[in-house]
mmCIF file of C-alpha atoms and ligand atoms in Angstrom:
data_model
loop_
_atom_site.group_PDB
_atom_site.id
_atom_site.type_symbol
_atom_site.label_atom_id
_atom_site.label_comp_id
_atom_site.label_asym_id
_atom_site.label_seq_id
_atom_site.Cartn_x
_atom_site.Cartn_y
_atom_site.Cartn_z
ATOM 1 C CA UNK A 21 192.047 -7.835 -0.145
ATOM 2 C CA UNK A 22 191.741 -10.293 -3.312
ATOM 3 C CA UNK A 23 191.330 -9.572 -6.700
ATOM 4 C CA UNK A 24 188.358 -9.770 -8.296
ATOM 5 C CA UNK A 25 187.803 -11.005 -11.666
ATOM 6 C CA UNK A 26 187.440 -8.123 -14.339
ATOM 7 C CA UNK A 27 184.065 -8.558 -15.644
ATOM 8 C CA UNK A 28 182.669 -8.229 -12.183
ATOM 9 C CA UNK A 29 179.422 -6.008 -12.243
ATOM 10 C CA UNK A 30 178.349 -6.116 -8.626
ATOM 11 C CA UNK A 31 175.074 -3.629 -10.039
ATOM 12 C CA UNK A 32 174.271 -6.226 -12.363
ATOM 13 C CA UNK A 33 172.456 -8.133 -9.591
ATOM 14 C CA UNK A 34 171.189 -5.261 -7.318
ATOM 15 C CA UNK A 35 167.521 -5.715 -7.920
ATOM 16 C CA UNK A 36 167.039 -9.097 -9.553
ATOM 17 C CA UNK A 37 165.525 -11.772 -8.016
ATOM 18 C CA UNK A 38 168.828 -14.105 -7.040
ATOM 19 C CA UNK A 39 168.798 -17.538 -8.910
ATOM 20 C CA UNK A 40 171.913 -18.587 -7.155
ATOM 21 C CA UNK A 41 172.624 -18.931 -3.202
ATOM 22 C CA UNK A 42 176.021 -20.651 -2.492
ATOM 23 C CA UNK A 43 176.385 -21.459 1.234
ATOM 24 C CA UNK A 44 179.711 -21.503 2.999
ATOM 25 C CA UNK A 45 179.988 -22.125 6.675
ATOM 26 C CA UNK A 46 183.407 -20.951 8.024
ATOM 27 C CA UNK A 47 185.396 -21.984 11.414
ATOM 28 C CA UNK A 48 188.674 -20.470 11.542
ATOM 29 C CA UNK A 49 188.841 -20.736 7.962
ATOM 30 C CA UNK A 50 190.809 -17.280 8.088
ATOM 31 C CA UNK A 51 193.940 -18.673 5.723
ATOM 32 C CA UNK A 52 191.887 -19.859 2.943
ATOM 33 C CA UNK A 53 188.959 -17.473 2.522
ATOM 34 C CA UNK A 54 190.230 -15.112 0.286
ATOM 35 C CA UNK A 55 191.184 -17.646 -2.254
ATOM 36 C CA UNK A 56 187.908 -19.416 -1.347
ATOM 37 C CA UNK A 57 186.552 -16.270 -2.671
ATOM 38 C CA UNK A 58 188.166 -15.788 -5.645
ATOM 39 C CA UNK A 59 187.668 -18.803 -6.934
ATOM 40 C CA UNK A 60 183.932 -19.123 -6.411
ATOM 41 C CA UNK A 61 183.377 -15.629 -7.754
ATOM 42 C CA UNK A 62 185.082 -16.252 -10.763
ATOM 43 C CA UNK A 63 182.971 -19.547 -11.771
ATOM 44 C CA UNK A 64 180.129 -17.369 -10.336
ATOM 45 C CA UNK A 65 180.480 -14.451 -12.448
ATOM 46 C CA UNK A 66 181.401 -16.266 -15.634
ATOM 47 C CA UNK A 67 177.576 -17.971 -15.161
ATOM 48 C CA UNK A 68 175.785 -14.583 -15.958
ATOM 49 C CA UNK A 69 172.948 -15.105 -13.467
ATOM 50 C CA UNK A 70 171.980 -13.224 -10.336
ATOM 51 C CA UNK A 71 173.755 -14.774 -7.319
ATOM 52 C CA UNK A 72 174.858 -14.144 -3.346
ATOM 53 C CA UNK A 73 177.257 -15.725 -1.144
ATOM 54 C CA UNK A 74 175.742 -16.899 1.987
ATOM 55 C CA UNK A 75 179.315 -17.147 4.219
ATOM 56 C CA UNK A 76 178.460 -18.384 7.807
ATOM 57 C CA UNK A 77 180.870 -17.337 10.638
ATOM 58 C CA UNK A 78 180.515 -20.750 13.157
ATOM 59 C CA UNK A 79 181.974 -17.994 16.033
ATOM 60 C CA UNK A 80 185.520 -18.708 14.789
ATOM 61 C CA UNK A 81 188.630 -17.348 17.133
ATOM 62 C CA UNK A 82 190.952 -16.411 14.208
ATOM 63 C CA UNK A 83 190.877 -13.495 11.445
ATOM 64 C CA UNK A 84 187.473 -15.017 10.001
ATOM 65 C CA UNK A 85 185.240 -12.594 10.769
ATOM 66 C CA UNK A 86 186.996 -9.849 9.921
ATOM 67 C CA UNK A 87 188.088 -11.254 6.383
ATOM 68 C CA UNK A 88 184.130 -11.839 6.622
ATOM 69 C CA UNK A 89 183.488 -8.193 7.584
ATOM 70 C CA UNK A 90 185.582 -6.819 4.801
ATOM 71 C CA UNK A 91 184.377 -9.026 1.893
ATOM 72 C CA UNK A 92 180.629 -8.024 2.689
ATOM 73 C CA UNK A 93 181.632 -4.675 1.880
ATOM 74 C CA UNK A 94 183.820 -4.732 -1.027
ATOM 75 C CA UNK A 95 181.163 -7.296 -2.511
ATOM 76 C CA UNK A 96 177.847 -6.774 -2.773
ATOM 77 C CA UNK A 97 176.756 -10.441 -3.256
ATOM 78 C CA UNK A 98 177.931 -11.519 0.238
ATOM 79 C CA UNK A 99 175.711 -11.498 2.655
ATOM 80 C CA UNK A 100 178.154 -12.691 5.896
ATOM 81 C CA UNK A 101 175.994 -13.905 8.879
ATOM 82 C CA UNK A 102 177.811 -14.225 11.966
ATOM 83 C CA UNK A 103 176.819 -16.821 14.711
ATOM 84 C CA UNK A 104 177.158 -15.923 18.235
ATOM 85 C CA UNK A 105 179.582 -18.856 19.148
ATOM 86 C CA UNK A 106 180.267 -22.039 17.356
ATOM 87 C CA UNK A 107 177.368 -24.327 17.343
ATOM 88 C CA UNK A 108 178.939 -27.154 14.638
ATOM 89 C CA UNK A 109 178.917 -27.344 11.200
ATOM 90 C CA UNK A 110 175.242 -28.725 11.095
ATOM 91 C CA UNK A 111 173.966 -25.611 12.933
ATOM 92 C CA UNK A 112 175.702 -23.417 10.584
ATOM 93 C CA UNK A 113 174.267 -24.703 7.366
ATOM 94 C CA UNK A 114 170.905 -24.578 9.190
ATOM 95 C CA UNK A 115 171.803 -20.959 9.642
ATOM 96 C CA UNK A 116 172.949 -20.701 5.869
ATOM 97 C CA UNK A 117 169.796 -22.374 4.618
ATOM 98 C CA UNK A 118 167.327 -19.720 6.587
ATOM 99 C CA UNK A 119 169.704 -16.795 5.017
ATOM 100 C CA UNK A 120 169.748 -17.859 1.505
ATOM 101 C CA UNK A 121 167.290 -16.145 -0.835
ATOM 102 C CA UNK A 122 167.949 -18.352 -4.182
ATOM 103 C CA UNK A 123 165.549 -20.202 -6.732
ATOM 104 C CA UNK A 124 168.854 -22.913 -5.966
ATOM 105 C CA UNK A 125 170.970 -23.314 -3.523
ATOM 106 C CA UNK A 126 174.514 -24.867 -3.239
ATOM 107 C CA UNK A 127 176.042 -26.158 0.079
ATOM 108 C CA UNK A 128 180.214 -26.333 0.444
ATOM 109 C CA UNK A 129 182.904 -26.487 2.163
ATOM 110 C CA UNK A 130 185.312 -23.697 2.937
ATOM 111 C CA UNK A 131 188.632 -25.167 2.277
ATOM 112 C CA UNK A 132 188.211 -26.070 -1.512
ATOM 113 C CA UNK A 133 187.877 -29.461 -1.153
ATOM 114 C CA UNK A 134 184.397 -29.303 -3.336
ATOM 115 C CA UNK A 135 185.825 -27.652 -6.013
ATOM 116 C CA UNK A 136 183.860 -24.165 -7.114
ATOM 117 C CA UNK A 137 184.528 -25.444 -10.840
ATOM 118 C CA UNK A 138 181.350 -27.666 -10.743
ATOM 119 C CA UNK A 139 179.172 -25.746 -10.052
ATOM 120 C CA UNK A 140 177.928 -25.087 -13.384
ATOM 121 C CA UNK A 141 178.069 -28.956 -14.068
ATOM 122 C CA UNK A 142 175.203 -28.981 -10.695
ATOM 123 C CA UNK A 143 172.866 -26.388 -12.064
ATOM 124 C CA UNK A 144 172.569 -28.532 -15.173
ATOM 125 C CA UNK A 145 171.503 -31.202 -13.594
ATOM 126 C CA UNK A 146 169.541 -28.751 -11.426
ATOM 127 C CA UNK A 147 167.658 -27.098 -14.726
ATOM 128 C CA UNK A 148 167.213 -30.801 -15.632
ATOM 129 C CA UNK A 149 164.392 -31.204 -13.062
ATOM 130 C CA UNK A 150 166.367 -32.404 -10.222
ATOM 131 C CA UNK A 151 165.118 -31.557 -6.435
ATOM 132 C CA UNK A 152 168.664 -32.417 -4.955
ATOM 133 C CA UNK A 153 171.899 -32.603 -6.592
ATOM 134 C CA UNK A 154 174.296 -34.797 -4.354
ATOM 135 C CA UNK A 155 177.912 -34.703 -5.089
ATOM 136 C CA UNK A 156 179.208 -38.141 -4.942
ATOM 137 C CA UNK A 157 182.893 -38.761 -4.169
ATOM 138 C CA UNK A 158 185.127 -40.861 -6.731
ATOM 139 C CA UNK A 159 188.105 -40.008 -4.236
ATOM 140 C CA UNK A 160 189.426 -38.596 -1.669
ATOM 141 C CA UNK A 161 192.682 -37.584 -1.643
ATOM 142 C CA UNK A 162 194.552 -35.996 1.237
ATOM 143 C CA UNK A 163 192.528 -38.425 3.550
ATOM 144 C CA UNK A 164 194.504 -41.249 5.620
ATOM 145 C CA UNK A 165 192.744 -45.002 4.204
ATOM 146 C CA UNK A 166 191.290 -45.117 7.874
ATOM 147 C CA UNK A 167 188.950 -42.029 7.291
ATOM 148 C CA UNK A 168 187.795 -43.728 3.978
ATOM 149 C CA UNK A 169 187.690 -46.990 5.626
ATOM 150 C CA UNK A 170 185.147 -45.669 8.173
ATOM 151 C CA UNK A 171 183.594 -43.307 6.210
ATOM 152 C CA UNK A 172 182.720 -45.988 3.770
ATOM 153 C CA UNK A 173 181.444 -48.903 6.165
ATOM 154 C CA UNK A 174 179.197 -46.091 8.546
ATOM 155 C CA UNK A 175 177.096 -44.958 5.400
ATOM 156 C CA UNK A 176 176.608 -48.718 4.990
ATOM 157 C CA UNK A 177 175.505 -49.576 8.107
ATOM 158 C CA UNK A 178 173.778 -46.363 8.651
ATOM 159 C CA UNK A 179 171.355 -46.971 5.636
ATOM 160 C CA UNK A 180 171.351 -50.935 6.340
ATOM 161 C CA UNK A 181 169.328 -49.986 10.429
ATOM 162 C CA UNK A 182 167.919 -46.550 9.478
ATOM 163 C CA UNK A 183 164.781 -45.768 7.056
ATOM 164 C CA UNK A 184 166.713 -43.387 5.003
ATOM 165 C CA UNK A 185 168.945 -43.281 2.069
ATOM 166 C CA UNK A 186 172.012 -41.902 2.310
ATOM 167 C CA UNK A 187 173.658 -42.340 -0.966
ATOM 168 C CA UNK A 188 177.320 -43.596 0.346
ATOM 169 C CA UNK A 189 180.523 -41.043 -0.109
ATOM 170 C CA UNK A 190 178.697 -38.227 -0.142
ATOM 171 C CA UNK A 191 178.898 -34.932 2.117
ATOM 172 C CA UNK A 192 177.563 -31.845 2.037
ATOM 173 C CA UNK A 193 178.343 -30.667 -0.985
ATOM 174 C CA UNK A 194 174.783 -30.552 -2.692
ATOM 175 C CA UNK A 195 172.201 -28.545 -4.515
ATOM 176 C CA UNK A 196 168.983 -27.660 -2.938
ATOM 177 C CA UNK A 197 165.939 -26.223 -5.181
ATOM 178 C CA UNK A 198 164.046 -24.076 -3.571
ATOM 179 C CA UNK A 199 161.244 -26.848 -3.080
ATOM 180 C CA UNK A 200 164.063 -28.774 -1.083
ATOM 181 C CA UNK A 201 164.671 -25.710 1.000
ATOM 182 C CA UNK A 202 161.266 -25.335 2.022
ATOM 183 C CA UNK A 203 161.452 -29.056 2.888
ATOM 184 C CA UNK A 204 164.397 -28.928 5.003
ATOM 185 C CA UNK A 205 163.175 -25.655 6.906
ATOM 186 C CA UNK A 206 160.060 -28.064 8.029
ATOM 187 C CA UNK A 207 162.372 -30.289 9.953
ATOM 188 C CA UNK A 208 163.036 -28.261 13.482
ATOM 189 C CA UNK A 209 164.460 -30.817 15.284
ATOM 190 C CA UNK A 210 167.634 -29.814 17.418
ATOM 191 C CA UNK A 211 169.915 -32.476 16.508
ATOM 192 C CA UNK A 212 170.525 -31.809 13.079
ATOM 193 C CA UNK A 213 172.231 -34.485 10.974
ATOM 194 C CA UNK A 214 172.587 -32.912 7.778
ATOM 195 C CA UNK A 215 172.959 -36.061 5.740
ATOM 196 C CA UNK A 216 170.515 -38.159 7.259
ATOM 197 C CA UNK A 217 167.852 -34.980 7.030
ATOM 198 C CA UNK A 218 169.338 -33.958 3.869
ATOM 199 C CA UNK A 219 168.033 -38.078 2.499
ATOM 200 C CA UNK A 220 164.828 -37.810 4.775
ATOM 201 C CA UNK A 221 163.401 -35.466 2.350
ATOM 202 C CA UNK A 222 162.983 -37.606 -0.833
ATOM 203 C CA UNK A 223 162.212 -35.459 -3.765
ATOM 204 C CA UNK A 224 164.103 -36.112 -6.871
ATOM 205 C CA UNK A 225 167.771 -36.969 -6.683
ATOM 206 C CA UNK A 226 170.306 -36.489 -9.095
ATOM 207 C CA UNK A 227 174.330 -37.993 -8.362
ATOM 208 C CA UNK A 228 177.380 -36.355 -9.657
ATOM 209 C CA UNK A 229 180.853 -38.068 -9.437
ATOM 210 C CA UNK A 230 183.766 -36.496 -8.688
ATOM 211 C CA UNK A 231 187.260 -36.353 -7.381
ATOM 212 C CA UNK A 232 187.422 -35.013 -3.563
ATOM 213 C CA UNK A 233 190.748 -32.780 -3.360
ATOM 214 C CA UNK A 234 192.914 -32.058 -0.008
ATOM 215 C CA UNK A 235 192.194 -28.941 1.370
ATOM 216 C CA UNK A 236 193.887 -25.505 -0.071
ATOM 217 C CA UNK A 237 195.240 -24.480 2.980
ATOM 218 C CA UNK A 238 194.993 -24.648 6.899
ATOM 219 C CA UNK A 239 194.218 -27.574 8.817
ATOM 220 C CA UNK A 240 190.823 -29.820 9.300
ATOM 221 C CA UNK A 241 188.600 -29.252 12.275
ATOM 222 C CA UNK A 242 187.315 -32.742 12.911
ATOM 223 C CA UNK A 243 188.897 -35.471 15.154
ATOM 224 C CA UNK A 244 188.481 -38.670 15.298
ATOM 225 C CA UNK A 245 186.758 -38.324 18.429
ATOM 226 C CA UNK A 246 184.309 -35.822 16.749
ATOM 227 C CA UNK A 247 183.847 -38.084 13.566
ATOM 228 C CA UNK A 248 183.115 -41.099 16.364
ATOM 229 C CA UNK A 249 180.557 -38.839 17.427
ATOM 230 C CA UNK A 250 178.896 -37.268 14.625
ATOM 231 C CA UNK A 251 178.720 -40.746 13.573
ATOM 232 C CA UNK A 252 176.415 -41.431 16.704
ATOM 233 C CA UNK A 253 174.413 -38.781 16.262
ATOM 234 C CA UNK A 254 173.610 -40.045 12.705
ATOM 235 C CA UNK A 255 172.556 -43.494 13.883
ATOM 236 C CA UNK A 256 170.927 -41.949 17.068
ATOM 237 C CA UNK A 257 169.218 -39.251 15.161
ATOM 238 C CA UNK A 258 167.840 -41.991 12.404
ATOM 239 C CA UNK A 259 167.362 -45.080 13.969
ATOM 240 C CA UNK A 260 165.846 -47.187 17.083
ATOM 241 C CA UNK A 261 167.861 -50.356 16.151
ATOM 242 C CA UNK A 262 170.325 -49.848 19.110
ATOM 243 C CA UNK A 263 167.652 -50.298 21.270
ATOM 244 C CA UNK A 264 166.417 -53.517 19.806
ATOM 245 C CA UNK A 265 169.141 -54.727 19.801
ATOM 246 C CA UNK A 266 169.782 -54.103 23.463
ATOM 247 C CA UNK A 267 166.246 -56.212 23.631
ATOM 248 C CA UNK A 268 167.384 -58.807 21.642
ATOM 249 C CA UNK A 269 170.379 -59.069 23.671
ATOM 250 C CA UNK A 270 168.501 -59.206 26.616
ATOM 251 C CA UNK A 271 166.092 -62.048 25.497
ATOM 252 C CA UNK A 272 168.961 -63.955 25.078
ATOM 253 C CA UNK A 273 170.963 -63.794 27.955
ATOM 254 C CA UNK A 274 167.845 -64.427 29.625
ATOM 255 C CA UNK A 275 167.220 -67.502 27.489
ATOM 256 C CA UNK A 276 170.842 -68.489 28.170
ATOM 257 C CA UNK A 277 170.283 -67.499 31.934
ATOM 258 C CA UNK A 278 167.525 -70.070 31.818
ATOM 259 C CA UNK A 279 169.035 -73.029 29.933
ATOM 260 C CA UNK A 280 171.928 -72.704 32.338
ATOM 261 C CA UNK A 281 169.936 -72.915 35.666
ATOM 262 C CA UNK A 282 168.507 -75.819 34.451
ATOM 263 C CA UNK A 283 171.692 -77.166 34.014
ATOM 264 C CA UNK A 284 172.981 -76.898 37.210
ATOM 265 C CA UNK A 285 169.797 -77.843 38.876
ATOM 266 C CA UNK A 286 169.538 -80.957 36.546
ATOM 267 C CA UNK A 287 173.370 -81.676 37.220
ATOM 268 C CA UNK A 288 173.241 -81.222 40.683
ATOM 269 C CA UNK A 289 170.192 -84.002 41.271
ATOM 270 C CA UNK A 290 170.360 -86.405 38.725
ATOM 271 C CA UNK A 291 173.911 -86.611 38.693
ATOM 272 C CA UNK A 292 174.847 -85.405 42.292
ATOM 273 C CA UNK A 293 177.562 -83.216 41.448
ATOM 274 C CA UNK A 294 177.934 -80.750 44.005
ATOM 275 C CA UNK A 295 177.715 -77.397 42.613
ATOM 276 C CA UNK A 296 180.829 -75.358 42.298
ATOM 277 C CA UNK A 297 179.550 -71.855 42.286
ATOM 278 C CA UNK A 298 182.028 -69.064 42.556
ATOM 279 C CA UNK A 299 184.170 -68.966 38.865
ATOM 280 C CA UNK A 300 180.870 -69.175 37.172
ATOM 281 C CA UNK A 301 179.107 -67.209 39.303
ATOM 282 C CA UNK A 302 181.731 -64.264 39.098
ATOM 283 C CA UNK A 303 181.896 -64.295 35.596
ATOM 284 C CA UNK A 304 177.832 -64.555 34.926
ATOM 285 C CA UNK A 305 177.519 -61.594 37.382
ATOM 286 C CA UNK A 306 180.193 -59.616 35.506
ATOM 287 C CA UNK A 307 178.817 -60.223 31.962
ATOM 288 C CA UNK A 308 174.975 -59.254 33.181
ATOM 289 C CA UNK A 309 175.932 -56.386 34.832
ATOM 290 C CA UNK A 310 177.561 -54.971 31.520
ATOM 291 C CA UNK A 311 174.749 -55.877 29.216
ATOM 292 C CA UNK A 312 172.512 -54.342 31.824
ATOM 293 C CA UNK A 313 174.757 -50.573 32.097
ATOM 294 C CA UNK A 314 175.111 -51.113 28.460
ATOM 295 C CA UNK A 315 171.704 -51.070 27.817
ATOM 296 C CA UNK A 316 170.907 -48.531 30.480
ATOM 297 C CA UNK A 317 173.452 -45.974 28.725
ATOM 298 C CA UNK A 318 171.594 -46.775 25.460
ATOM 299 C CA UNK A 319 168.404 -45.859 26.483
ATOM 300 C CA UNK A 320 169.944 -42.930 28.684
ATOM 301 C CA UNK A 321 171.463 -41.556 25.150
ATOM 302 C CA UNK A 322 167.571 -41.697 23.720
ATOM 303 C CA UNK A 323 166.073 -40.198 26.375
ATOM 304 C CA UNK A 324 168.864 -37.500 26.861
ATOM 305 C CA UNK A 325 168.136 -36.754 23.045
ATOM 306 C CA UNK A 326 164.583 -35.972 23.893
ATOM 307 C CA UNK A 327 165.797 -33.963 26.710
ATOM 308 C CA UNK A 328 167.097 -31.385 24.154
ATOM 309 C CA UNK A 329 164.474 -31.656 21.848
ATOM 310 C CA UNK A 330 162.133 -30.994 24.584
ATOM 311 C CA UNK A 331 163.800 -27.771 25.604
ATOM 312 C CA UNK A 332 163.077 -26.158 22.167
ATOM 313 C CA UNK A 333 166.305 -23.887 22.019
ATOM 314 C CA UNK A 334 167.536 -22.275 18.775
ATOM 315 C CA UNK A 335 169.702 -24.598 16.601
ATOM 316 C CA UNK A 336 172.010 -21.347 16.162
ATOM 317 C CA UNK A 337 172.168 -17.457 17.729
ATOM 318 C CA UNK A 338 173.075 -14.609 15.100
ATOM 319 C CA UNK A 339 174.858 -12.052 16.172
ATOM 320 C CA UNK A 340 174.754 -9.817 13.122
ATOM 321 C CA UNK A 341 173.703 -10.068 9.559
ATOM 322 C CA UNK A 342 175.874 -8.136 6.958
ATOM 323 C CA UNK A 343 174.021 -8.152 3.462
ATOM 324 C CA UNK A 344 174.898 -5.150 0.392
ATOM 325 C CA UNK A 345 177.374 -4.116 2.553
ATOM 326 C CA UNK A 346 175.699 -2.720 5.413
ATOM 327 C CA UNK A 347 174.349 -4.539 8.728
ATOM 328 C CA UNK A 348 170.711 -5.938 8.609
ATOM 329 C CA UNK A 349 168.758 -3.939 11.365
ATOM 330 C CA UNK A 350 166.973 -7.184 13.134
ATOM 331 C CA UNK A 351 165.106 -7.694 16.510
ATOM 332 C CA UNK A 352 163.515 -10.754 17.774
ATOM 333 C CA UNK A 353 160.377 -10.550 16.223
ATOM 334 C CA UNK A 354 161.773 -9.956 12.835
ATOM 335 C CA UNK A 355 164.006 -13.316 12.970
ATOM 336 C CA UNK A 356 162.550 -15.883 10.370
ATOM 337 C CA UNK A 357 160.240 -18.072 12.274
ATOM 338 C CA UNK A 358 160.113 -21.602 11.735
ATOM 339 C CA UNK A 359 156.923 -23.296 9.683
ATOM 340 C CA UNK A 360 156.077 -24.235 13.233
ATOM 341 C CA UNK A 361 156.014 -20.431 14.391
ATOM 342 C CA UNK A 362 158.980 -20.863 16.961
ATOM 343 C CA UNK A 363 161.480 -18.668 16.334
ATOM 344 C CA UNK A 364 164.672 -20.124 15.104
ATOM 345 C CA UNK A 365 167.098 -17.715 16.332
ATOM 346 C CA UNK A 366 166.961 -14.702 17.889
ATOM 347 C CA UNK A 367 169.587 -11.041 18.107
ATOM 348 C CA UNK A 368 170.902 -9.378 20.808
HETATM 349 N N1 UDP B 9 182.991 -26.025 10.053
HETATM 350 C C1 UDP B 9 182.064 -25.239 10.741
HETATM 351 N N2 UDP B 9 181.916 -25.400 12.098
HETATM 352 C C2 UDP B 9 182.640 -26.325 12.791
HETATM 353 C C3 UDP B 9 183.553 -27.148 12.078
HETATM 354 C C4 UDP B 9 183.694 -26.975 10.717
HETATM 355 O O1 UDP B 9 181.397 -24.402 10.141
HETATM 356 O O2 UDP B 9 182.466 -26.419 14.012
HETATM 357 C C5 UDP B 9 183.165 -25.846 8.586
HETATM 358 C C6 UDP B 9 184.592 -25.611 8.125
HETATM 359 O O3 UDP B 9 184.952 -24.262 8.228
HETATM 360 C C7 UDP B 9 184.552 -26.097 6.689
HETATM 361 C C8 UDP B 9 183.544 -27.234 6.748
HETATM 362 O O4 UDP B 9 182.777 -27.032 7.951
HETATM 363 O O5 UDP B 9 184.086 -25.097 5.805
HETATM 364 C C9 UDP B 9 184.189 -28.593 6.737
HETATM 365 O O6 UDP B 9 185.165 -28.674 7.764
HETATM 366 P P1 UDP B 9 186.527 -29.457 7.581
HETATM 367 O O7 UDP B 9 187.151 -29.129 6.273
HETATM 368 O O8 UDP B 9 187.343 -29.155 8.793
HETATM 369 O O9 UDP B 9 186.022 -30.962 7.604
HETATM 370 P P2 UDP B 9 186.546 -32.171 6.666
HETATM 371 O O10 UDP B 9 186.526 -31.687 5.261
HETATM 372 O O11 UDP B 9 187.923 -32.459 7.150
HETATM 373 O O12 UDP B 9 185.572 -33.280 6.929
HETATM 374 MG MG1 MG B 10 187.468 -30.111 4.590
#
């Protein structure tokens, strides 16, 4: 279905142990894989080391899989998981990460928007004796100034109330060593914030600049709504501030409270003023009744968090594994378990 650069000796890396994993999660991606895969096999091959292509189907509704299904077979390196619905981005690289069998491992986007060309440029910096490689962006074109604009002042604030590090304008796009693999795999939890887990780690960090493109073809699948959200998540997932500040908030309308009761009591003796209750009275019960849903829905988002954490349900469900070409014969008890021992995702 795409042409496939001449030098291309899929037997080359049939038995060696694979340096390279890149990691590509895909939802509806269907007009842009095949150049997707071009281009990444042709920096690929031109490196001369043993690599695979760890594409993740997120249960996309268009021709995805089946582009999926046919690139696993023509090409040896791909090893195509397919998820059993979509379960987000985050859930897909989780699923990528568990798949991937390489000494490093590169994380990016389907659309071309982290261009393939760098790669080399990464595993440099990689071979240098760096842990992570995060790809920082310079620009981003093809975004409207409000996505920047966001973009740029969440990270901020993000790192400002949070004890990690996210180093600002950067995504996904990364190298992982091995080492950083292992760490990630460690972290179970089922709200999965790449970034902010992706920073929890540590190890040694290595930033590479460059210029964000607009995607190669079809259209973006996040809304503001869903960027509003994600962004939640982050701070949820990474920080109690909220909540402190709800108690901070509370102290002081209390102290306010206070101060004004005083008032009115002091008013209403010492200088006989009869009080006049009901504008002030309306407008103090409005105000505390916000703070005090505010607050409520606050604490309700924490403890609904735990909820889900406390269920212990997969991050992800595969519902097949395609790797040389032919489907991975997998039951339950075969799935990778988690350092914990839980399984992270079983077969039907
Ligand atoms: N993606 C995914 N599952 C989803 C949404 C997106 O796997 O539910 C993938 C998508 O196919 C792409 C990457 O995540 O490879 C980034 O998505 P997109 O380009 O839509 O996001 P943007 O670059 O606009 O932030
Ligand atoms: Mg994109």
């Amino acid at each position: 279905m795409n042409a496939l650069p001449e030098n291309w000796h899929p037997e080359f890396h049939e038995d060696s142990k694979t340096e390279l994993s890149v990691i590509v999660p895909l939802y509806n991606e269907h007009e842009v894989i095949a150049l997707m895969h071009e281009r990444l096999t042709a920096v690929l091959v031109d490196l001369g080391i043993p690599y695979e292509l760890v594409l993740v189907d997120d249960g996309s509704r268009d021709g995805t899989p089946h582009a999926m299904s046919q690139l696993a077979e023509a090409d040896p390196t791909v090893t195509a998981v397919f998820l059993s619905r979509n379960f987000g981005k985050e859930a897909a690289l989780t699923a990528g990460l568990e798949h991937a069998a390489g000494d490093a491992v590169i994380i990016m986007d389907a659309d071309l928007q982290d261009p393939p060309e760098l790669i080399p440029e990464m595993l440099q910096a990689w071979k240098g004796g760096a842990d992570v490689v995060c790809m920082r962006r310079r620009s981003r074109a093809g975004e409207t100034w409000f996505k920047r604009f966001s973009a740029h002042h969440f990270y901020r604030l993000l790192n400002a109330i949070s004890d990690v590090d996210i180093p600002p304008d950067t995504g996904d796009f990364r190298l992982l060593s091995r080492k950083a693999v292992y760490a990630l795999k460690q972290l179970n939890e089922r709200n999965r914030y790449m970034k902010g887990l992706f920073a929890w780690i540590g190890l040694p960090t290595t930033v590479i600049e460059y210029d964000r493109m607009p995607r190669a073809a079809g259209l973006t699948k996040w809304n503001y709504l869903g960027l509003l959200n994600l962004a939640f998540q982050g701070i949820t997932s990474f920080s109690t501030a909220p909540l402190r500040l709800a108690m901070v908030g509370g102290l002081l309308t209390a102290l306010f409270g206070i101060l004004f009761t005083l008032w009115i009591v002091v008013k209403a003796l010492v200088l006989g003023d009869p009080v006049q209750g009901y504008p002030s009275l309306i407008s103090m019960i409005t105000i505390l009744g916000g703070a005090q849903l505010l607050s409520i829905g606050l604490l309700g988002e924490y403890i609904g968090k735990t909820y889900y954490e406390a269920k212990q349900r997969p991050v992800y469900l595969v519902r097949e594994v395609v790797r040389r070409g032919k489907p991975v014969e997998q039951t339950a008890s075969d799935s990778a378990p988690s350092p914990a021992g839980k399984k992270w995702y079983a077969t039907f």
